[in-house]
PDB file of C-alpha atoms in Angstrom:
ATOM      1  CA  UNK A   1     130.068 105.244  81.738  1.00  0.00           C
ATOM      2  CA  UNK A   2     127.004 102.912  81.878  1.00  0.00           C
ATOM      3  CA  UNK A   3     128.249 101.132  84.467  1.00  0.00           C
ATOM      4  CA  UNK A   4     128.448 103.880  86.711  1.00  0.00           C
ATOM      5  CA  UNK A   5     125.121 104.815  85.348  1.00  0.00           C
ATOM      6  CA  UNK A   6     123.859 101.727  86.417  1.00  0.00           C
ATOM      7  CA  UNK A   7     125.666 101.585  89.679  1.00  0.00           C
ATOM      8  CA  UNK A   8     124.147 104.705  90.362  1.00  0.00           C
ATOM      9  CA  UNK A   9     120.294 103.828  89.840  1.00  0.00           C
ATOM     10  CA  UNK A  10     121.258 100.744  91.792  1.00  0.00           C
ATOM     11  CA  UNK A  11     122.816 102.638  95.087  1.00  0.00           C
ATOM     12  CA  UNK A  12     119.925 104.937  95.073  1.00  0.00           C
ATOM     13  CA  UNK A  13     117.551 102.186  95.399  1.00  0.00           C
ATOM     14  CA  UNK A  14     119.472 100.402  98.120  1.00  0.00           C
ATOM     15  CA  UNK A  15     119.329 104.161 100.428  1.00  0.00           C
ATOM     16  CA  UNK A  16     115.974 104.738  99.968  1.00  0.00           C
ATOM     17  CA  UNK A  17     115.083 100.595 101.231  1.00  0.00           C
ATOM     18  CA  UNK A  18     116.909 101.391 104.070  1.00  0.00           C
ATOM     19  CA  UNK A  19     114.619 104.536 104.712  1.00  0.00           C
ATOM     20  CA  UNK A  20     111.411 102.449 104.337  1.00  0.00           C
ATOM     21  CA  UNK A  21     112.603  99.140 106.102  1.00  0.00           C
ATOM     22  CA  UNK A  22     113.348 100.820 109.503  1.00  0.00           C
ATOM     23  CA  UNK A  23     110.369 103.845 109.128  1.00  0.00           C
ATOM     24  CA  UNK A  24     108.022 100.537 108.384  1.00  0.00           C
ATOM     25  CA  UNK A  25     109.634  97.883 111.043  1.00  0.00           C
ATOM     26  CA  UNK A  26     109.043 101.129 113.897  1.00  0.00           C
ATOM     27  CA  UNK A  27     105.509 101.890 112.758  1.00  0.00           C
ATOM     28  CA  UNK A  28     104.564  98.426 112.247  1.00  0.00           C
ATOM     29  CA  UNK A  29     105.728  97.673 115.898  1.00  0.00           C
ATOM     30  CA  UNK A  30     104.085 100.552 117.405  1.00  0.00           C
ATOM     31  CA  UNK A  31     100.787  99.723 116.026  1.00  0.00           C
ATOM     32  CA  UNK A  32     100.908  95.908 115.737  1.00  0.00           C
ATOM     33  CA  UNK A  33      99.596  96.219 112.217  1.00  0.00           C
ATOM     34  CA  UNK A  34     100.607  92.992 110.823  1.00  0.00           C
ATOM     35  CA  UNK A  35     100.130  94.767 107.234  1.00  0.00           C
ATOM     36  CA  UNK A  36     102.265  97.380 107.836  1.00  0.00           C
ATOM     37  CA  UNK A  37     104.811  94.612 109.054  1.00  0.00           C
ATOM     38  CA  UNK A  38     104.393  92.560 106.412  1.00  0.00           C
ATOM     39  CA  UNK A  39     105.340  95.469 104.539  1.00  0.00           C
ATOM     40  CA  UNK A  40     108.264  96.112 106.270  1.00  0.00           C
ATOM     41  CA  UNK A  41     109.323  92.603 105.472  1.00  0.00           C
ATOM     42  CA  UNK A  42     108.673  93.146 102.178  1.00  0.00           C
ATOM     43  CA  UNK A  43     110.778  96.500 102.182  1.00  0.00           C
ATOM     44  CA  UNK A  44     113.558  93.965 104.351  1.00  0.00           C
ATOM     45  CA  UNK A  45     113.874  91.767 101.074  1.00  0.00           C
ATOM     46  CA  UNK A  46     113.838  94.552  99.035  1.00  0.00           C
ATOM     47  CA  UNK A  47     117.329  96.008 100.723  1.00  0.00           C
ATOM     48  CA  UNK A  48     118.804  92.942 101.157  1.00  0.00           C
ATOM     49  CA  UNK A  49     118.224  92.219  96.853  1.00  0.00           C
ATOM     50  CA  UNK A  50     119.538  95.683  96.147  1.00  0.00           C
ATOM     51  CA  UNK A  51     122.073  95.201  98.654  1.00  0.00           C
ATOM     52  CA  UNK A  52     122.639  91.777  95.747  1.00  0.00           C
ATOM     53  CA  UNK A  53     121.607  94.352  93.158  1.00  0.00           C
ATOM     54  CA  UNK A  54     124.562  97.148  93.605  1.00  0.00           C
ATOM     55  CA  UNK A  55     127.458  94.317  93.820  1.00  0.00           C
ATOM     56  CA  UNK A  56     125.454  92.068  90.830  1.00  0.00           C
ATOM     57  CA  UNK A  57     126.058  95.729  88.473  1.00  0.00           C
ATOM     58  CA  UNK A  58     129.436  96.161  89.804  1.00  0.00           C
ATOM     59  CA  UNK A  59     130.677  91.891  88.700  1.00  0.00           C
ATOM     60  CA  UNK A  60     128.667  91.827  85.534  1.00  0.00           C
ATOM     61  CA  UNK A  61     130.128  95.248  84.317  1.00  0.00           C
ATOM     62  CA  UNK A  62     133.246  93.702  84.035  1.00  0.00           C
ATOM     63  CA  UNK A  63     134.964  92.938  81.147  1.00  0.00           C
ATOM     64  CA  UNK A  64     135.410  89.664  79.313  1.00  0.00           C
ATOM     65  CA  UNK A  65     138.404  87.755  80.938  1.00  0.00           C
ATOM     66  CA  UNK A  66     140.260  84.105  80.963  1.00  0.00           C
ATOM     67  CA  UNK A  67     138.028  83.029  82.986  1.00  0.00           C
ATOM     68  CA  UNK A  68     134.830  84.601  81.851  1.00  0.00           C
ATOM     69  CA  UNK A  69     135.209  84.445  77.795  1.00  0.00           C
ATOM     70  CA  UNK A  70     131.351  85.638  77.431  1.00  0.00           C
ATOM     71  CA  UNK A  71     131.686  88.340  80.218  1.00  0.00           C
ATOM     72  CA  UNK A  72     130.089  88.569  83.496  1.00  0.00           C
ATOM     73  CA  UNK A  73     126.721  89.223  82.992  1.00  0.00           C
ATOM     74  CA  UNK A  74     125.094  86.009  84.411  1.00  0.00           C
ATOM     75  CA  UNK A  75     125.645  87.527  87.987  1.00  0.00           C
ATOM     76  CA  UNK A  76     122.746  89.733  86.911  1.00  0.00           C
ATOM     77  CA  UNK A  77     120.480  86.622  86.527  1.00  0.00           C
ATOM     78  CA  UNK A  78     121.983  84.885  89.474  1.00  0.00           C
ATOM     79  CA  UNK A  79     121.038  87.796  91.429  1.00  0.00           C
ATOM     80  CA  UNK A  80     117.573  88.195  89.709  1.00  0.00           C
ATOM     81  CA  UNK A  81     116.913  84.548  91.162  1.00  0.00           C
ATOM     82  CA  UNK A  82     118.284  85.229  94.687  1.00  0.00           C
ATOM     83  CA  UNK A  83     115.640  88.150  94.708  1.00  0.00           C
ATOM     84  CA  UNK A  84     112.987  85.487  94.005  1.00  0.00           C
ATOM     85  CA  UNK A  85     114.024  83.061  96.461  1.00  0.00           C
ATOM     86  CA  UNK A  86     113.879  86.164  99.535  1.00  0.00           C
ATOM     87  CA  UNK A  87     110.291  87.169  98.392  1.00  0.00           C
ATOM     88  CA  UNK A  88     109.007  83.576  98.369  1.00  0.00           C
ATOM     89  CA  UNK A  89     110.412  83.361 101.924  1.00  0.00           C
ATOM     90  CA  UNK A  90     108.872  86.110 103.089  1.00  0.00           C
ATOM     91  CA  UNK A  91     105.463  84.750 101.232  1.00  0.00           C
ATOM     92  CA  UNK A  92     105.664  81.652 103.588  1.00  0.00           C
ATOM     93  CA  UNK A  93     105.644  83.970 106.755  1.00  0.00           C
ATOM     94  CA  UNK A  94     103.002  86.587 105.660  1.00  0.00           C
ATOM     95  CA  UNK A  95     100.507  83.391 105.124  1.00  0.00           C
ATOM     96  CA  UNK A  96     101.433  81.787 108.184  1.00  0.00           C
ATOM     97  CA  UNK A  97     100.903  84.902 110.523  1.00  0.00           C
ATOM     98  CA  UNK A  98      97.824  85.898 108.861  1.00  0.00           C
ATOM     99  CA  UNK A  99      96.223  82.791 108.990  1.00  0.00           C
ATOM    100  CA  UNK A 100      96.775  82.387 112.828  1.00  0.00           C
ATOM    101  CA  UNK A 101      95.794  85.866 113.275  1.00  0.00           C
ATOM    102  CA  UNK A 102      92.220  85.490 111.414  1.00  0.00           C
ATOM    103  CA  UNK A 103      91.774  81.657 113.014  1.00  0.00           C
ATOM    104  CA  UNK A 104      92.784  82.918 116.969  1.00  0.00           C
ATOM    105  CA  UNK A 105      91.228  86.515 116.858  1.00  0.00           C
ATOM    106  CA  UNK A 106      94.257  88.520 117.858  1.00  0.00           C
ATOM    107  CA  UNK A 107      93.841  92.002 119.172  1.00  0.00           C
ATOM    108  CA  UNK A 108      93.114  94.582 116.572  1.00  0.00           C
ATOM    109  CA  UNK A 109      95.935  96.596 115.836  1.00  0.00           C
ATOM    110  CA  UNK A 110      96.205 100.121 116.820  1.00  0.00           C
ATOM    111  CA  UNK A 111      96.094 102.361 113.769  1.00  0.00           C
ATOM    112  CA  UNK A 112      97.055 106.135 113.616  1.00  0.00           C
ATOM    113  CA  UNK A 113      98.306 108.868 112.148  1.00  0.00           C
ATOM    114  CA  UNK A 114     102.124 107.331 111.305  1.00  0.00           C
ATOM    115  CA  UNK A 115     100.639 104.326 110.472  1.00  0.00           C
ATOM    116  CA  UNK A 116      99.015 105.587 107.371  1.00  0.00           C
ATOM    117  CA  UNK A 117     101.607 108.032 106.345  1.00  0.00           C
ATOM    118  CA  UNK A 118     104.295 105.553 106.014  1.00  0.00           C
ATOM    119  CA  UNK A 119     102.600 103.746 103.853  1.00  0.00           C
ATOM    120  CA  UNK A 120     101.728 106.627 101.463  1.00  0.00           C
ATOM    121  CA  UNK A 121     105.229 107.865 101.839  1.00  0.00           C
ATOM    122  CA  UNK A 122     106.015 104.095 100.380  1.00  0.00           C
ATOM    123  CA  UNK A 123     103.922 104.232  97.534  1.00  0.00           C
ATOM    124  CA  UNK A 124     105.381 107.852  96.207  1.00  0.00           C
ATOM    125  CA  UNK A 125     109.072 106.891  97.038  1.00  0.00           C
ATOM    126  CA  UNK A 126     108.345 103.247  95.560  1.00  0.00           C
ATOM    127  CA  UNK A 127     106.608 104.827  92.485  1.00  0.00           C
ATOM    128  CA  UNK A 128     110.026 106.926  91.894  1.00  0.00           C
ATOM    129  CA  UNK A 129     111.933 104.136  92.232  1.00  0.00           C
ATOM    130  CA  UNK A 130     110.268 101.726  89.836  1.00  0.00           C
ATOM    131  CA  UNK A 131     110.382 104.582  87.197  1.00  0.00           C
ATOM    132  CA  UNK A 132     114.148 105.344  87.469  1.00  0.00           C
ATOM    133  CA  UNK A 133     115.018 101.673  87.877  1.00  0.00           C
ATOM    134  CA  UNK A 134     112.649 100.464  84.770  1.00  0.00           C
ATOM    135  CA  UNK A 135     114.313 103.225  82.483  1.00  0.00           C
ATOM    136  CA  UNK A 136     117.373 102.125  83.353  1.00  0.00           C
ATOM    137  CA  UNK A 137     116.884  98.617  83.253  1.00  0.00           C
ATOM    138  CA  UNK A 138     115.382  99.189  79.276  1.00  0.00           C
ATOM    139  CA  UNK A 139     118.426 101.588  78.286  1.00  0.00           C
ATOM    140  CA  UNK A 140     121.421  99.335  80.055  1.00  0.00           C
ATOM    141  CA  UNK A 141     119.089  95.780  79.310  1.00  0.00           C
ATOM    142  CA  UNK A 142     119.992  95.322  83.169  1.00  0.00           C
ATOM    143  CA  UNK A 143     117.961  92.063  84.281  1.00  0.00           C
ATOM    144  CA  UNK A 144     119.140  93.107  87.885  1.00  0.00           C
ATOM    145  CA  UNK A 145     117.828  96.159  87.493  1.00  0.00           C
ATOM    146  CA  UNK A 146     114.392  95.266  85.601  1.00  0.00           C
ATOM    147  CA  UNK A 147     113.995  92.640  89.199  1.00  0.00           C
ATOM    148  CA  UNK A 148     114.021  95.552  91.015  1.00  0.00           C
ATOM    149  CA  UNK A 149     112.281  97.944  89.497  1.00  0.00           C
ATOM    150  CA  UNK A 150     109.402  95.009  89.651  1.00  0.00           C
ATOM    151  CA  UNK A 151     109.857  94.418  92.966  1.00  0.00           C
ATOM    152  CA  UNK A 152     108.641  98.358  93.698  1.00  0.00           C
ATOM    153  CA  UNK A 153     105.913  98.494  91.142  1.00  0.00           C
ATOM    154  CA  UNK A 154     104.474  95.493  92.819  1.00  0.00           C
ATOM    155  CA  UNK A 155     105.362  96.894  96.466  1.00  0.00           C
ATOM    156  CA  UNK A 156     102.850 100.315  95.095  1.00  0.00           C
ATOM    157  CA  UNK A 157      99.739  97.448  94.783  1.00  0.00           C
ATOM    158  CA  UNK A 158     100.367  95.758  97.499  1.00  0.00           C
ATOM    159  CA  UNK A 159     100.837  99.681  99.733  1.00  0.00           C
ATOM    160  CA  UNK A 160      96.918 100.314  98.101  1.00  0.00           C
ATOM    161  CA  UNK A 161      95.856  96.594  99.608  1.00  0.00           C
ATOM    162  CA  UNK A 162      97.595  97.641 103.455  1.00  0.00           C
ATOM    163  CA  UNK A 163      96.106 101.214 102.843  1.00  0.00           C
ATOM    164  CA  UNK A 164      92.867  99.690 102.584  1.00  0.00           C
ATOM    165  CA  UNK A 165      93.437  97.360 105.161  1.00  0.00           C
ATOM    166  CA  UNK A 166      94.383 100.229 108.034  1.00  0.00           C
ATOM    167  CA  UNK A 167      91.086 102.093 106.943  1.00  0.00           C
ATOM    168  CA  UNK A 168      88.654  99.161 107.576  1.00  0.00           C
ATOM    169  CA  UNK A 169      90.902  98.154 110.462  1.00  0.00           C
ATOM    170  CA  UNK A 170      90.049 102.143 111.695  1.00  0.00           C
ATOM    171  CA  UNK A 171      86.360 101.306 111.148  1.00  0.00           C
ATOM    172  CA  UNK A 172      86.538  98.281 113.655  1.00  0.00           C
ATOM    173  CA  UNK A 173      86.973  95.391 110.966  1.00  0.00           C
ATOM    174  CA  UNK A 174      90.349  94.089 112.743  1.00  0.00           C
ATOM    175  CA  UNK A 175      89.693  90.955 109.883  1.00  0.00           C
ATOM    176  CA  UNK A 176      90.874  93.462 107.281  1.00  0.00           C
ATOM    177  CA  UNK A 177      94.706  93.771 108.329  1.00  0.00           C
ATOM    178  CA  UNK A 178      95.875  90.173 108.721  1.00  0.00           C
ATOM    179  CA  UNK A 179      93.304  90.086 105.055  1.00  0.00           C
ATOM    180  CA  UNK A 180      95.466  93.158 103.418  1.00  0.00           C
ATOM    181  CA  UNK A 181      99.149  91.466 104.481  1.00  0.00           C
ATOM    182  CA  UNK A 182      97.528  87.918 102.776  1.00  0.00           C
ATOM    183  CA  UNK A 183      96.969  90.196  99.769  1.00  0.00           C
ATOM    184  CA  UNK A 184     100.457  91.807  99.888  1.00  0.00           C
ATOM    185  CA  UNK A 185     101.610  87.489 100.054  1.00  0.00           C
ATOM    186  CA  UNK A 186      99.655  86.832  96.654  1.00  0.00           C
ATOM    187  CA  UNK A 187     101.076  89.908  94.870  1.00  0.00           C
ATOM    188  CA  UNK A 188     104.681  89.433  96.233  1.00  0.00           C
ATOM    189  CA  UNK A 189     104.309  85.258  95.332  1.00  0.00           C
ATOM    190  CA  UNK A 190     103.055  86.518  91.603  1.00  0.00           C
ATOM    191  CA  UNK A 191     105.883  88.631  90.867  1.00  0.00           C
ATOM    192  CA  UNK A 192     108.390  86.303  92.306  1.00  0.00           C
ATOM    193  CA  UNK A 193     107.382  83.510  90.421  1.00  0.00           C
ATOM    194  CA  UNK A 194     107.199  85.285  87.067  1.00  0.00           C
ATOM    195  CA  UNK A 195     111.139  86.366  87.895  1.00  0.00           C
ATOM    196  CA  UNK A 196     111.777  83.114  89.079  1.00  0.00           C
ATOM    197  CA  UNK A 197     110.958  81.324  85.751  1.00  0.00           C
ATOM    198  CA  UNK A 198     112.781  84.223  83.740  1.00  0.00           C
ATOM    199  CA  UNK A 199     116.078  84.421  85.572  1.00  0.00           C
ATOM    200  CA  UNK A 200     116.319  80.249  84.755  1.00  0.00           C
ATOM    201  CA  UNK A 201     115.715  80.355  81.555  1.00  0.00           C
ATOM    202  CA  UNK A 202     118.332  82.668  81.169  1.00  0.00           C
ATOM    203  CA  UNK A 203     121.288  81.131  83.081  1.00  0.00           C
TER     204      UNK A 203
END
C-alpha cells in the first residue's frame, strides 16, 4: 500500500515534467528567451530524475532478500545523487550561454504572450507538485521523493527570477534574460549541492 502510494506521487510528477519540458523547449525556441530555455532545461533534468525517481520507488520498495539483507532502500539515495549530478550539468551550460550572451550582445529575445504564460503555468503546476511530493516524502521518509519535491520548490524561485527577466527584457533591457537564466544557475547549483552532500552521507 505505500508503495503504490509512493509510486503514485512519483508517476504524477514524471507526466506533468513532460507537460512543462516540451510547452517550455517550444516557447523558449519561438522567442529565443534563453531564460525560458534554461528553464526548459531545467524542466529536461527534472523528467529525466523522475523518470530515476518512479523506478528508484519501485527497487527500494522491495523487500529484504539474499542479496539485499538491509532492503533496497539505498536506490533512493543513489537516485537522489544522480538528480544532483543532472542539475550541476545543466548549471555548467546555463553559465556558459549566459556569459557569451551578456559579453557578445546577442539579439534580444522576442517576448510575448506564451512566453509569459508558460512560465506562470510552471510556477502553479510546480507549486502542486512540491506540495504533494514533500507530504509524501515526510509520511513514506522517501529521500527520492523529498529530491524531487526540492527540485520544484526551487524550480517556483527560479520561474519568479525568468518572470522578471521577460518583463525587463519587454521594457528593452535584453541584459535581463541571459541575467534571470544566471539566476535560475545559482538557485539550481544551491539546491544540488545541498542534495549532493546529503545523498553521500547517507550511502
Amino acid at each position: 500500500m505505500i508503495r503504490d502510494a509512493k509510486l503514485h506521487v512519483a508517476v504524477y510528477s514524471f507526466l506533468w515534467a513532460i507537460v512543462l519540458t516540451a510547452a517550455k523547449t517550444v516557447v523558449g525556441l519561438l522567442t529565443g528567451s534563453l531564460g525560458v530555455l534554461s528553464e526548459a532545461l531545467h524542466s529536461a533534468t527534472d523528467l529525466l530524475a523522475a523518470g530515476v525517481t518512479v523506478l528508484a520507488v519501485r527497487q527500494s520498495s522491495k523487500p529484504a532478500d539474499q542479496d539485499h539483507q538491509f532492503g533496497h532502500g539505498k536506490y533512493e539515495n543513489l537516485s537522489a545523487l544522480f538528480e544532483t549530478l543532472l542539475l550541476i550539468g545543466s548549471c555548467v551550460w546555463i553559465f556558459w550561454e549566459a556569459i557569451d550572451r551578456i559579453v557578445n550582445e546577442h539579439p534580444a529575445p522576442e517576448i510575448n504572450f506564451w512566453a509569459f504564460a508558460v512560465i506562470i503555468l510552471a510556477i502553479f503546476i510546480d507549486w502542486h507538485r512540491a506540495r504533494a511530493l514533500g507530504k509524501a516524502a515526510r509520511e513514506h521518509r522517501s529521500q527520492a521523493l523529498e529530491a524531487d519535491a526540492l527540485h520544484f520548490s526551487s524550480d517556483i524561485l527560479s520561474s519568479f527570477a525568468v518572470l522578471l527577466g521577460l518583463v525587463a527584457s519587454r521594457l528593452g533591457y535584453a541584459w535581463a534574460d541571459p541575467l534571470a537564466a544566471i539566476i535560475v544557475g545559482c538557485v539550481i547549483f544551491a539546491v544540488a549541492w545541498r542534495l549532493t552532500r546529503r545523498s553521500v552521507d547517507a550511502l
